[in-house]
Amino acid sequence: MPATHSAADEAARYKLEAEQSHFIIATAWRMHRQYAAAADTEARLGLMLGPLEQQGFRVLSDRLWPRSTRANVDFVLVGPTGVIIVDAKSWVDVSIVDDRVFQCNDDVTDRFANLGSLAEAAQKQLAEIGMAPGEVRVVAVFMGERNLRGRVAGVDLISEDAALDYLLNRGARLRQAQVDAAVAAAEVLFPVHHIRERAIELASPGELIITVDDIEKALETSILAAPIDDWMAFLHPDQARLVRRSFNGPSRIRGAAGTGKTIVGLHRAAHLARSQPGKVLVTSLMRTLPVVLSSKLERMAPDVVDRVEFAGIYAFAEQLLTDRGLRVNVDGSQADTAFDRAWERVAAGGILDRIDPLRDYWKDEIRSVIKGRGLAHYAEYARLVRVGRRRALSAKARRAVWALRGEYDLELRERGLHDSADLILMAETSLRAEPLTGYSSVIADEAQDLTLAMIRMLHALVGDAPNGLNLIDDGQQNIYPGGYTLGEANVSIAGRGVIMTRNFRNTVEISDFASSLVIGDHFEDIEGADWVPDETLEPTRHGARPRVSRFTSRSGHERSIVAHLHSLLAAGISGGDIAVLTQTSLAANEVMLALSNADIPAMDLRNHDGRASDTVKVGTIKRAKGLEFKQVLVVRAPA
């Protein structure tokens, strides 16, 4: 019996070893086939990328992940179109359904989490050399597949037939010096995989879906694509880090003119659209600024244009109310007529007329100070500290203002009208009663010009969510009355305020000249502090001193404008890089006429949509806020 048991045991043992050996052999062959397929896939993709090196691209292959000794990066492509980390996939039967990735019937979406973290790490490190986050992308290319496009966990997914279009369709975004800097940084970030050896022979690449002719045509298209503005792709490292910075609630980015606030805000909008769910709203009081920024984003970040909404704040409020079936009728001209009727009835010749006969002052008092704060009762107005208003008001004067406000509102109601301030108050009330879903972030540019009610309305849209409310402003550039603090709007930015001090646009000479004009000025900031003009700005370059010319006649003044513009154009400066700015729309219209008579192509800033053109831009100083020009003439300025 022991011998029998021993033979049976041995038979069972050898059977188990045979089964294990069979499993090991089968597994080894399967792994061999998988790695052979992967090697073949990399070889095919390598053949596709090779010709790009003749056109200013660098192809870094077989690289290590940052801070890894084993994980492999197939390719890092660095060139005029940016930095693209490329992962070759040999998967078959791949589909993308509702932002989920399937191989056959298996959900494999989670397999892209590591690649997504690689994108985050690369963007963070390359921000140190000033590369904007949107210029660093990670893409998985499914070789042998067709008609596949998607995005998961920050990773773009494309099939082989779409690879070249993806890699090259963004045009020349980086100059050669920037490409060189990006290559140097990428070689450090992704070190050579010294220990990686091919244990198998590469299979023949086989028939490529994309031919050499396709590659050459794609390169030609890319070369002919219009180059993108430098600031869209490369920033100062301080700016690039700020674009990616995460805040755990409402935040504020403050900086004087020339520090690049608007640039940072636009890049931040694209970054937030890529990195979190929901739409991003970019808004401003200036109606044309969102239009210009939208055009810039189309060129800078075409992959997120459907997730970033640009709208003037009044247009957003009106659309919100219209979508909710709430009737609004805003007509600025008729509202002004209603105010004039109210003034004639209750204020003309009275105490307000004696304090300041200019009716616009009292329109601002009602629309920006009273309605801009949403004051519903006289007692609130009676005790209000009217920060920033030039005229002190006694109790009698305040009662007269309140009576004028009542008569004005009555005129509006009788005419079936609302003014722009009513529009904001109605939208705020609607959002408080019924929150609007779908928006994850709001970026408010030139936020110093917004009223308290506007800040409350935008806050109601996203609340205190991380990276939700992003205010970008400079209190010193405030051109509208208001005089409130964020605390009054129940918005706290404690620990989430950033001051930009490096001046990228203005020269030392321009900065010094501007500072001399505001010596001794003080202004109330929305954080509640009394500020003086910022003396910590750091201009980064020198240039010619601003020139001041004075004239005794309007005709001499206009001849000088025309002559100066002719000299700039003759020197090779594009008209599109020149702005002629005035204090009033009337003056801007007169300048437009003078330029037309001199055969100088010009465009009203109110019609500017941000697209490149060779026409001189003409408009008010207010209308030019947030825009950039190489040459600026401020005309019709008081002596």
XYZ file of C-alpha atoms in Angstrom:
639
model
C 0.000 0.000 0.000
C 2.723 2.599 0.740
C 4.258 1.915 -2.718
C 0.872 2.369 -4.351
C 0.286 5.607 -2.497
C 3.794 6.765 -3.418
C 3.252 6.116 -7.139
C -0.080 7.913 -7.101
C 1.424 10.886 -5.296
C 4.296 11.057 -7.764
C 1.900 10.816 -10.692
C -0.150 13.686 -9.281
C 2.977 15.754 -8.675
C 4.269 15.298 -12.217
C 0.852 16.060 -13.622
C 0.766 19.312 -11.630
C 4.256 20.225 -12.838
C 3.244 19.468 -16.414
C 0.183 21.675 -16.080
C 2.265 24.440 -14.554
C 4.876 24.132 -17.302
C 2.176 24.234 -19.937
C 0.742 27.366 -18.313
C 4.199 28.994 -18.119
C 4.938 28.186 -21.764
C 1.544 29.404 -22.923
C 1.939 32.575 -20.885
C 5.452 33.154 -22.222
C 4.243 32.771 -25.814
C 1.337 35.107 -25.156
C 3.654 37.700 -23.611
C 6.034 37.220 -26.520
C 3.231 37.932 -28.965
C 2.091 40.967 -26.972
C 5.564 42.497 -26.731
C 6.295 41.632 -30.361
C 3.074 43.411 -31.326
C 4.034 46.370 -29.132
C 7.490 46.478 -30.706
C 5.962 46.332 -34.160
C 3.564 49.100 -33.192
C 6.399 51.319 -31.943
C 8.375 50.633 -35.117
C 5.414 51.635 -37.287
C 4.878 54.832 -35.318
C 8.616 55.548 -35.366
C 8.594 55.389 -39.156
C 5.749 57.887 -39.185
C 7.504 60.340 -36.838
C 10.951 60.083 -38.426
C 10.405 62.564 -41.300
C 9.329 65.247 -38.818
C 12.937 65.665 -37.681
C 13.692 67.269 -41.051
C 11.185 70.030 -40.208
C 12.435 71.276 -36.858
C 10.996 68.534 -34.641
C 12.936 66.405 -32.196
C 11.730 62.842 -31.628
C 12.906 61.435 -28.277
C 12.257 57.684 -28.184
C 12.481 54.985 -25.490
C 12.549 57.378 -22.542
C 11.894 56.831 -18.850
C 8.988 58.317 -17.008
C 9.977 61.099 -14.603
C 11.516 59.623 -11.412
C 11.128 56.031 -12.672
C 13.695 53.330 -13.380
C 11.432 51.027 -15.417
C 8.319 52.751 -16.840
C 8.810 53.538 -20.512
C 7.676 56.501 -22.622
C 7.493 55.485 -26.276
C 8.063 58.903 -27.844
C 8.328 62.556 -26.833
C 7.800 64.845 -29.828
C 9.081 68.407 -29.390
C 8.693 70.993 -32.116
C 6.864 74.083 -33.366
C 3.507 72.518 -32.431
C 4.509 72.066 -28.771
C 5.458 69.053 -26.649
C 3.539 65.840 -27.291
C 4.079 62.638 -25.296
C 3.104 59.755 -27.567
C 2.129 56.271 -26.381
C 1.789 53.619 -29.100
C -1.020 51.108 -28.591
C -1.347 47.756 -30.379
C -4.871 47.120 -29.103
C -7.597 45.872 -31.410
C -11.388 46.189 -31.298
C -11.192 49.487 -29.424
C -14.214 51.766 -29.062
C -15.043 54.929 -27.121
C -18.573 55.253 -25.752
C -19.726 58.054 -23.421
C -16.143 58.960 -22.435
C -15.383 55.324 -21.583
C -12.884 53.157 -23.456
C -13.680 49.551 -24.337
C -11.538 46.773 -25.755
C -14.015 44.260 -27.096
C -16.531 44.323 -24.234
C -14.070 45.129 -21.441
C -14.052 48.623 -19.923
C -10.357 49.616 -19.919
C -10.772 53.307 -19.106
C -8.830 53.038 -15.849
C -5.724 51.966 -17.748
C -5.245 55.577 -18.830
C -5.038 57.003 -15.316
C -1.242 56.717 -15.214
C -0.880 58.424 -18.568
C -3.093 61.213 -17.250
C -0.815 61.656 -14.244
C 2.147 61.763 -16.630
C 0.529 64.687 -18.446
C 0.041 66.510 -15.133
C 3.668 65.935 -14.098
C 5.013 67.062 -17.468
C 2.908 70.224 -17.480
C 4.062 71.083 -13.973
C 7.745 70.630 -14.770
C 7.678 72.385 -18.136
C 5.869 75.341 -16.573
C 9.232 76.060 -14.921
C 10.590 77.133 -18.319
C 7.410 79.085 -19.105
C 5.567 76.593 -21.294
C 1.819 77.037 -21.088
C -0.024 73.905 -19.897
C -2.000 73.599 -23.119
C 1.205 73.200 -25.121
C 2.021 69.914 -23.331
C -0.186 67.016 -24.430
C -0.306 63.246 -24.004
C -1.768 61.114 -26.786
C -2.335 57.390 -27.167
C -2.172 56.309 -30.815
C -3.970 53.048 -31.650
C -1.961 51.690 -34.569
C -3.923 49.822 -37.216
C -7.213 51.395 -36.095
C -9.321 53.951 -37.976
C -11.905 56.617 -37.117
C -11.134 56.776 -33.405
C -11.043 59.991 -31.368
C -11.677 60.692 -27.721
C -10.268 62.051 -24.488
C -10.015 60.256 -21.154
C -8.259 61.310 -17.928
C -6.432 64.130 -19.710
C -5.191 61.793 -22.468
C -6.169 62.213 -26.105
C -7.032 58.948 -27.855
C -6.703 58.717 -31.638
C -6.410 56.073 -34.318
C -3.424 55.777 -36.638
C -5.157 57.496 -39.540
C -5.680 60.661 -37.437
C -2.177 60.808 -35.948
C -0.518 63.272 -38.318
C -3.444 65.656 -38.304
C -3.362 65.627 -34.505
C 0.385 66.154 -34.283
C 0.617 68.949 -36.822
C -2.730 70.727 -37.104
C -1.945 73.408 -34.498
C 0.499 75.294 -36.716
C 3.793 76.880 -35.651
C 3.296 77.786 -31.992
C 6.910 77.893 -30.776
C 9.872 79.759 -32.207
C 13.141 77.865 -32.603
C 14.617 79.233 -29.385
C 11.550 78.021 -27.510
C 11.754 74.618 -29.186
C 15.399 74.354 -28.100
C 14.477 75.228 -24.509
C 11.646 72.682 -24.540
C 13.949 69.960 -25.935
C 16.545 70.609 -23.224
C 13.884 70.440 -20.511
C 12.278 67.308 -21.991
C 15.630 65.483 -22.144
C 16.076 66.096 -18.422
C 12.470 65.260 -17.552
C 12.461 62.067 -19.666
C 15.967 60.510 -19.354
C 17.290 57.920 -21.782
C 16.243 54.339 -20.981
C 19.813 52.963 -20.838
C 18.907 49.484 -19.560
C 16.069 48.836 -22.008
C 17.074 46.282 -24.610
C 15.081 44.647 -27.361
C 14.790 40.970 -26.536
C 13.070 40.275 -29.833
C 13.559 41.273 -33.413
C 11.218 43.987 -34.594
C 8.584 42.646 -36.869
C 8.265 44.249 -40.280
C 6.225 47.435 -39.962
C 3.967 46.135 -42.695
C 1.733 48.410 -44.709
C 1.357 51.823 -43.102
C -2.099 53.368 -43.021
C -0.380 56.720 -43.542
C 1.984 56.955 -46.518
C 5.109 59.059 -46.962
C 3.097 61.321 -49.276
C 0.579 61.867 -46.476
C 3.409 62.837 -44.135
C 4.861 65.335 -46.596
C 1.453 66.915 -47.265
C 0.753 67.225 -43.525
C 4.135 68.867 -42.998
C 3.456 71.344 -45.790
C 0.075 72.236 -44.292
C 1.660 72.717 -40.874
C 4.434 74.920 -42.243
C 1.917 77.138 -44.051
C -0.303 77.477 -40.972
C -0.264 80.968 -39.507
C 2.122 81.222 -36.555
C 0.499 81.741 -33.197
C 1.279 84.759 -31.007
C 4.278 83.984 -28.809
C 2.431 84.676 -25.577
C -0.127 82.002 -26.390
C 2.405 79.193 -26.091
C 5.230 80.486 -23.906
C 4.813 82.465 -20.703
C 7.128 83.625 -17.991
C 7.548 80.729 -15.512
C 5.752 82.782 -12.838
C 2.779 83.132 -15.175
C 2.832 79.478 -16.238
C 2.803 78.341 -12.600
C -0.082 80.680 -11.826
C -2.094 79.281 -14.742
C -1.907 75.801 -13.178
C -2.310 76.858 -9.550
C -5.209 75.289 -7.696
C -7.259 77.323 -5.206
C -9.673 75.764 -2.721
C -12.222 78.543 -3.133
C -12.704 81.982 -4.723
C -9.421 83.568 -5.786
C -8.089 86.880 -7.005
C -5.170 87.682 -9.312
C -4.227 91.333 -9.056
C -1.678 93.254 -11.068
C -1.065 96.574 -12.746
C -1.369 97.157 -16.466
C 1.266 95.196 -18.346
C 1.678 92.332 -15.893
C -0.153 89.851 -18.128
C -3.314 89.297 -16.066
C -5.562 88.774 -19.088
C -3.046 86.392 -20.654
C -2.934 84.326 -17.473
C -6.724 84.352 -17.248
C -7.141 83.035 -20.791
C -4.602 80.245 -20.282
C -6.234 79.465 -16.948
C -9.610 79.102 -18.641
C -8.151 76.538 -21.057
C -6.372 74.688 -18.227
C -9.501 74.483 -16.066
C -11.555 73.298 -19.042
C -9.090 70.451 -19.567
C -8.610 69.488 -15.932
C -12.126 69.487 -14.461
C -15.686 68.735 -15.566
C -18.183 71.438 -16.405
C -18.008 74.596 -18.485
C -15.829 77.632 -17.837
C -17.379 81.084 -18.203
C -15.065 83.951 -19.153
C -16.750 87.302 -18.689
C -16.079 91.020 -18.400
C -17.992 94.274 -18.287
C -16.418 95.180 -21.640
C -18.673 93.710 -24.321
C -15.886 93.323 -26.884
C -13.218 91.791 -24.627
C -14.864 88.327 -24.433
C -15.250 88.375 -28.239
C -11.531 89.065 -28.678
C -10.538 86.450 -26.098
C -12.785 83.864 -27.737
C -10.976 84.389 -31.033
C -7.626 84.008 -29.263
C -8.707 80.754 -27.617
C -9.767 79.271 -30.959
C -6.139 79.574 -32.066
C -4.532 78.815 -28.729
C -6.591 75.841 -27.540
C -8.953 74.500 -30.218
C -9.453 71.330 -28.181
C -11.462 73.143 -25.470
C -13.407 75.780 -27.406
C -16.642 73.879 -26.783
C -16.043 73.923 -23.003
C -15.211 77.612 -22.538
C -18.005 80.163 -22.908
C -17.219 83.837 -23.533
C -19.880 86.429 -22.794
C -20.140 90.011 -21.651
C -21.714 90.035 -18.222
C -24.886 91.780 -19.402
C -25.278 89.366 -22.311
C -24.868 86.410 -19.942
C -27.490 87.763 -17.535
C -29.959 88.479 -20.323
C -29.525 85.014 -21.849
C -30.005 83.402 -18.436
C -33.292 85.223 -17.890
C -34.494 84.559 -21.449
C -33.725 80.845 -21.117
C -35.814 80.781 -17.945
C -38.753 82.457 -19.606
C -38.358 85.753 -17.742
C -39.226 88.781 -19.849
C -36.581 91.490 -20.124
C -36.554 94.632 -22.245
C -33.259 96.515 -21.996
C -32.858 99.563 -24.209
C -30.104 101.948 -23.166
C -31.324 104.876 -25.215
C -34.908 104.615 -23.980
C -33.672 104.138 -20.410
C -31.699 107.392 -20.704
C -34.851 109.121 -21.960
C -36.758 107.735 -18.957
C -34.084 109.143 -16.649
C -34.277 112.562 -18.297
C -38.065 112.615 -17.801
C -37.672 111.674 -14.146
C -34.983 114.332 -13.688
C -37.173 117.062 -15.165
C -40.031 116.118 -12.859
C -38.290 115.792 -9.483
C -34.682 117.027 -9.650
C -34.210 119.851 -12.165
C -33.362 123.078 -10.332
C -33.233 121.294 -6.972
C -30.476 120.321 -4.557
C -28.986 117.675 -6.844
C -28.796 120.130 -9.745
C -26.890 122.541 -7.490
C -24.463 119.848 -6.275
C -23.640 118.663 -9.813
C -25.631 119.716 -12.887
C -24.210 116.833 -14.967
C -26.957 114.231 -15.116
C -24.506 111.401 -15.830
C -23.203 111.747 -12.296
C -26.650 110.992 -10.896
C -27.261 108.194 -13.397
C -24.116 106.557 -12.032
C -25.288 107.164 -8.481
C -28.513 105.268 -9.138
C -27.327 102.579 -11.522
C -23.905 101.772 -10.022
C -24.103 102.802 -6.369
C -27.750 102.081 -5.467
C -28.809 99.411 -7.961
C -25.241 98.178 -8.303
C -25.422 97.177 -4.654
C -29.029 96.047 -4.794
C -30.176 98.558 -2.163
C -33.901 98.103 -1.638
C -34.569 100.504 1.268
C -33.676 104.120 1.886
C -32.233 103.252 5.306
C -29.516 101.212 3.564
C -28.607 104.150 1.343
C -28.764 106.635 4.198
C -25.939 104.918 6.077
C -23.913 103.869 3.035
C -20.276 104.967 2.872
C -20.076 106.070 -0.762
C -16.458 105.176 -1.433
C -14.930 106.789 -4.501
C -17.726 109.323 -5.152
C -16.568 112.921 -5.598
C -19.560 114.595 -3.996
C -20.425 114.336 -0.330
C -24.168 114.058 0.215
C -26.172 115.341 3.151
C -29.241 113.500 4.417
C -31.417 115.911 2.418
C -29.458 115.231 -0.763
C -29.694 111.483 -0.242
C -33.462 111.697 0.151
C -33.559 113.635 -3.121
C -31.489 110.904 -4.827
C -33.825 108.241 -3.493
C -36.848 110.171 -4.773
C -35.175 110.478 -8.190
C -34.517 106.732 -8.183
C -38.213 106.057 -7.436
C -39.403 108.360 -10.219
C -36.909 106.827 -12.646
C -38.061 103.281 -11.853
C -41.659 104.371 -12.319
C -40.801 105.761 -15.759
C -39.124 102.487 -16.683
C -42.131 100.435 -15.604
C -44.544 102.626 -17.526
C -42.442 102.149 -20.648
C -42.073 98.406 -20.065
C -38.293 98.813 -19.761
C -35.398 97.628 -17.627
C -32.001 99.245 -17.365
C -28.782 97.257 -17.352
C -28.545 97.328 -13.548
C -32.038 95.789 -13.294
C -30.858 92.995 -15.587
C -28.089 91.999 -13.182
C -30.343 92.168 -10.111
C -32.968 89.998 -11.805
C -30.350 87.423 -12.822
C -28.870 87.347 -9.315
C -32.321 86.831 -7.777
C -33.076 84.060 -10.246
C -29.817 82.256 -9.493
C -30.415 82.468 -5.752
C -33.845 80.935 -6.200
C -32.766 78.326 -8.764
C -29.033 77.615 -9.084
C -27.708 76.963 -12.572
C -25.776 73.736 -13.049
C -23.121 72.983 -15.628
C -20.539 75.666 -14.820
C -17.488 74.699 -12.786
C -15.531 77.956 -13.051
C -15.985 81.650 -13.754
C -13.117 83.891 -14.801
C -14.025 87.576 -14.463
C -11.508 89.795 -16.236
C -11.244 93.489 -15.328
C -13.225 92.585 -12.218
C -12.584 96.001 -10.655
C -15.225 97.416 -13.006
C -17.962 95.040 -11.855
C -20.629 96.154 -9.431
C -21.285 94.438 -6.138
C -24.428 92.845 -7.609
C -22.390 91.451 -10.515
C -19.899 89.849 -8.131
C -22.777 88.326 -6.163
C -24.383 87.016 -9.363
C -21.172 85.312 -10.510
C -20.582 83.919 -7.027
C -24.094 82.479 -7.068
C -23.177 80.647 -10.273
C -20.283 78.623 -8.782
C -20.282 79.354 -5.046
C -17.142 78.590 -3.048
C -16.144 75.586 -5.160
C -12.405 74.991 -5.680
C -11.221 77.121 -8.620
C -14.796 78.323 -8.976
C -14.728 82.134 -8.884
C -11.549 83.626 -10.374
C -11.323 87.427 -10.186
C -8.665 89.130 -12.303
C -8.295 92.859 -11.775
C -6.387 96.009 -10.906
C -8.214 98.369 -8.569
C -6.130 101.262 -9.838
C -7.767 100.878 -13.271
C -11.311 101.192 -11.928
C -13.321 103.414 -14.265
C -16.811 102.900 -12.804
C -18.188 103.940 -9.406
C -18.989 101.311 -6.843
C -16.760 101.388 -3.826
C -17.576 98.012 -2.251
C -15.526 95.231 -0.714
C -15.643 91.503 -1.419
C -16.724 90.996 2.186
C -19.973 92.819 1.382
C -20.536 90.279 -1.396
C -19.931 87.458 1.108
C -16.903 86.379 -0.925
C -13.744 85.436 0.943
C -10.402 85.094 -0.819
C -8.357 84.681 2.359
C -5.062 83.050 1.440
C -6.070 82.935 -2.241
C -4.941 86.343 -3.448
C -1.972 86.691 -5.789
C -0.227 89.922 -6.798
C 1.604 89.994 -10.127
C 4.514 92.425 -9.933
C 6.611 91.696 -13.017
C 5.700 94.044 -15.859
C 6.108 92.256 -19.194
C 4.525 94.786 -21.535
C 5.649 98.227 -20.443
C 9.184 99.518 -20.587
C 10.891 101.213 -17.651
C 10.366 104.532 -19.392
C 6.617 104.012 -19.904
C 6.188 102.776 -16.343
C 8.015 105.800 -14.920
C 5.963 108.174 -17.079
C 2.673 106.576 -16.012
C 3.688 106.659 -12.351
C 4.425 110.380 -12.604
C 0.819 111.015 -13.642
C -0.686 109.376 -10.553
C 1.711 110.512 -7.813
C -0.213 110.820 -4.578
C -3.301 109.029 -5.901
C -5.089 106.612 -3.598
C -7.832 104.157 -4.385
C -10.049 101.814 -2.452
C -9.411 98.181 -3.220
C -12.133 95.520 -3.216
C -10.314 93.770 -0.376
C -10.949 96.835 1.773
C -7.459 98.354 1.849
C -6.465 101.861 0.800
C -3.874 101.448 -1.952
C -1.372 103.800 -3.521
C 0.018 103.223 -7.026
C 2.104 100.061 -6.908
C 5.803 100.796 -6.541
C 6.850 97.141 -6.592
C 6.395 96.659 -10.345
C 9.398 95.277 -12.151
C 9.523 96.345 -15.835
C 11.671 93.890 -17.754
C 12.936 96.036 -20.628
C 13.875 99.540 -21.775
C 12.623 101.611 -24.684
C 12.000 105.121 -25.931
C 10.485 107.679 -23.586
C 6.829 108.486 -24.235
C 6.401 111.637 -26.278
C 3.936 114.360 -25.305
C 2.753 116.875 -27.900
C 0.428 119.815 -27.322
C -1.668 121.616 -29.916
C -3.516 124.882 -30.164
C -5.936 123.734 -32.863
C -7.888 120.599 -33.654
C -6.740 120.623 -37.262
C -3.074 120.703 -36.202
C -3.759 117.887 -33.774
C -5.319 115.696 -36.482
C -2.503 116.429 -38.953
C -0.010 115.297 -36.314
C -1.913 112.025 -35.729
C -1.954 111.254 -39.448
C 1.735 112.129 -39.891
C 2.776 109.973 -36.940
C 0.761 106.999 -38.183
C 2.283 107.338 -41.651
C 5.768 107.270 -40.097
C 4.966 104.123 -38.090
C 3.525 102.335 -41.115
C 6.493 103.367 -43.262
C 8.811 101.902 -40.606
C 7.210 98.493 -41.160
C 4.899 98.415 -38.149
C 1.609 96.698 -38.981
C -1.492 98.813 -38.617
C -2.989 95.995 -36.579
C -0.356 96.624 -33.892
C -1.325 100.305 -33.524
C -4.133 101.763 -31.404
C -5.411 105.348 -31.287
C -7.303 105.843 -28.030
C -9.590 108.626 -26.860
C -11.582 109.440 -23.769
C -14.973 109.600 -25.485
C -16.771 107.772 -28.266
C -17.442 111.097 -30.002
C -13.713 111.823 -30.194
C -13.059 108.286 -31.468
C -15.606 108.790 -34.260
C -13.906 112.029 -35.283
C -10.495 110.333 -35.358
C -11.946 107.546 -37.525
C -13.145 110.180 -39.995
C -9.731 111.887 -40.060
C -7.961 108.593 -40.778
C -10.452 107.709 -43.491
C -9.821 111.080 -45.179
C -6.085 110.318 -45.030
C -6.601 106.861 -46.598
C -5.324 105.081 -43.464
C -7.300 101.811 -42.971
C -8.851 101.906 -39.497
C -11.297 99.835 -37.471
C -13.538 100.871 -34.602
C -12.574 98.862 -31.522
C -16.239 98.091 -31.024
C -16.039 95.923 -34.156
C -12.739 94.231 -33.294
C -13.111 90.469 -32.793
C -9.471 89.642 -32.017
C -8.620 88.279 -35.450
C -5.422 89.483 -37.078
C -5.766 92.439 -39.454
C -3.602 95.270 -40.775
C -6.008 98.050 -39.799
C -5.293 100.655 -37.137
C -7.622 100.254 -34.142
C -9.493 103.325 -32.882
C -11.626 103.511 -29.761
C -11.976 104.687 -26.199
C -9.497 103.921 -23.457
C -12.255 101.945 -21.734
C -12.840 99.828 -24.833
C -9.119 98.980 -25.068
C -8.903 97.487 -21.587
C -7.416 93.998 -21.669
C -6.100 94.378 -25.235
C -2.460 94.550 -26.335
C -0.821 96.856 -28.891
C 2.787 97.635 -29.785
C 2.156 101.329 -30.431
C -0.475 103.431 -28.653
C -1.458 107.037 -29.308
C -3.636 108.659 -26.628
C -5.256 111.624 -28.370
C -7.589 114.453 -27.418
C -6.185 114.208 -23.904
C -6.674 117.279 -21.690
C -3.545 119.355 -21.100
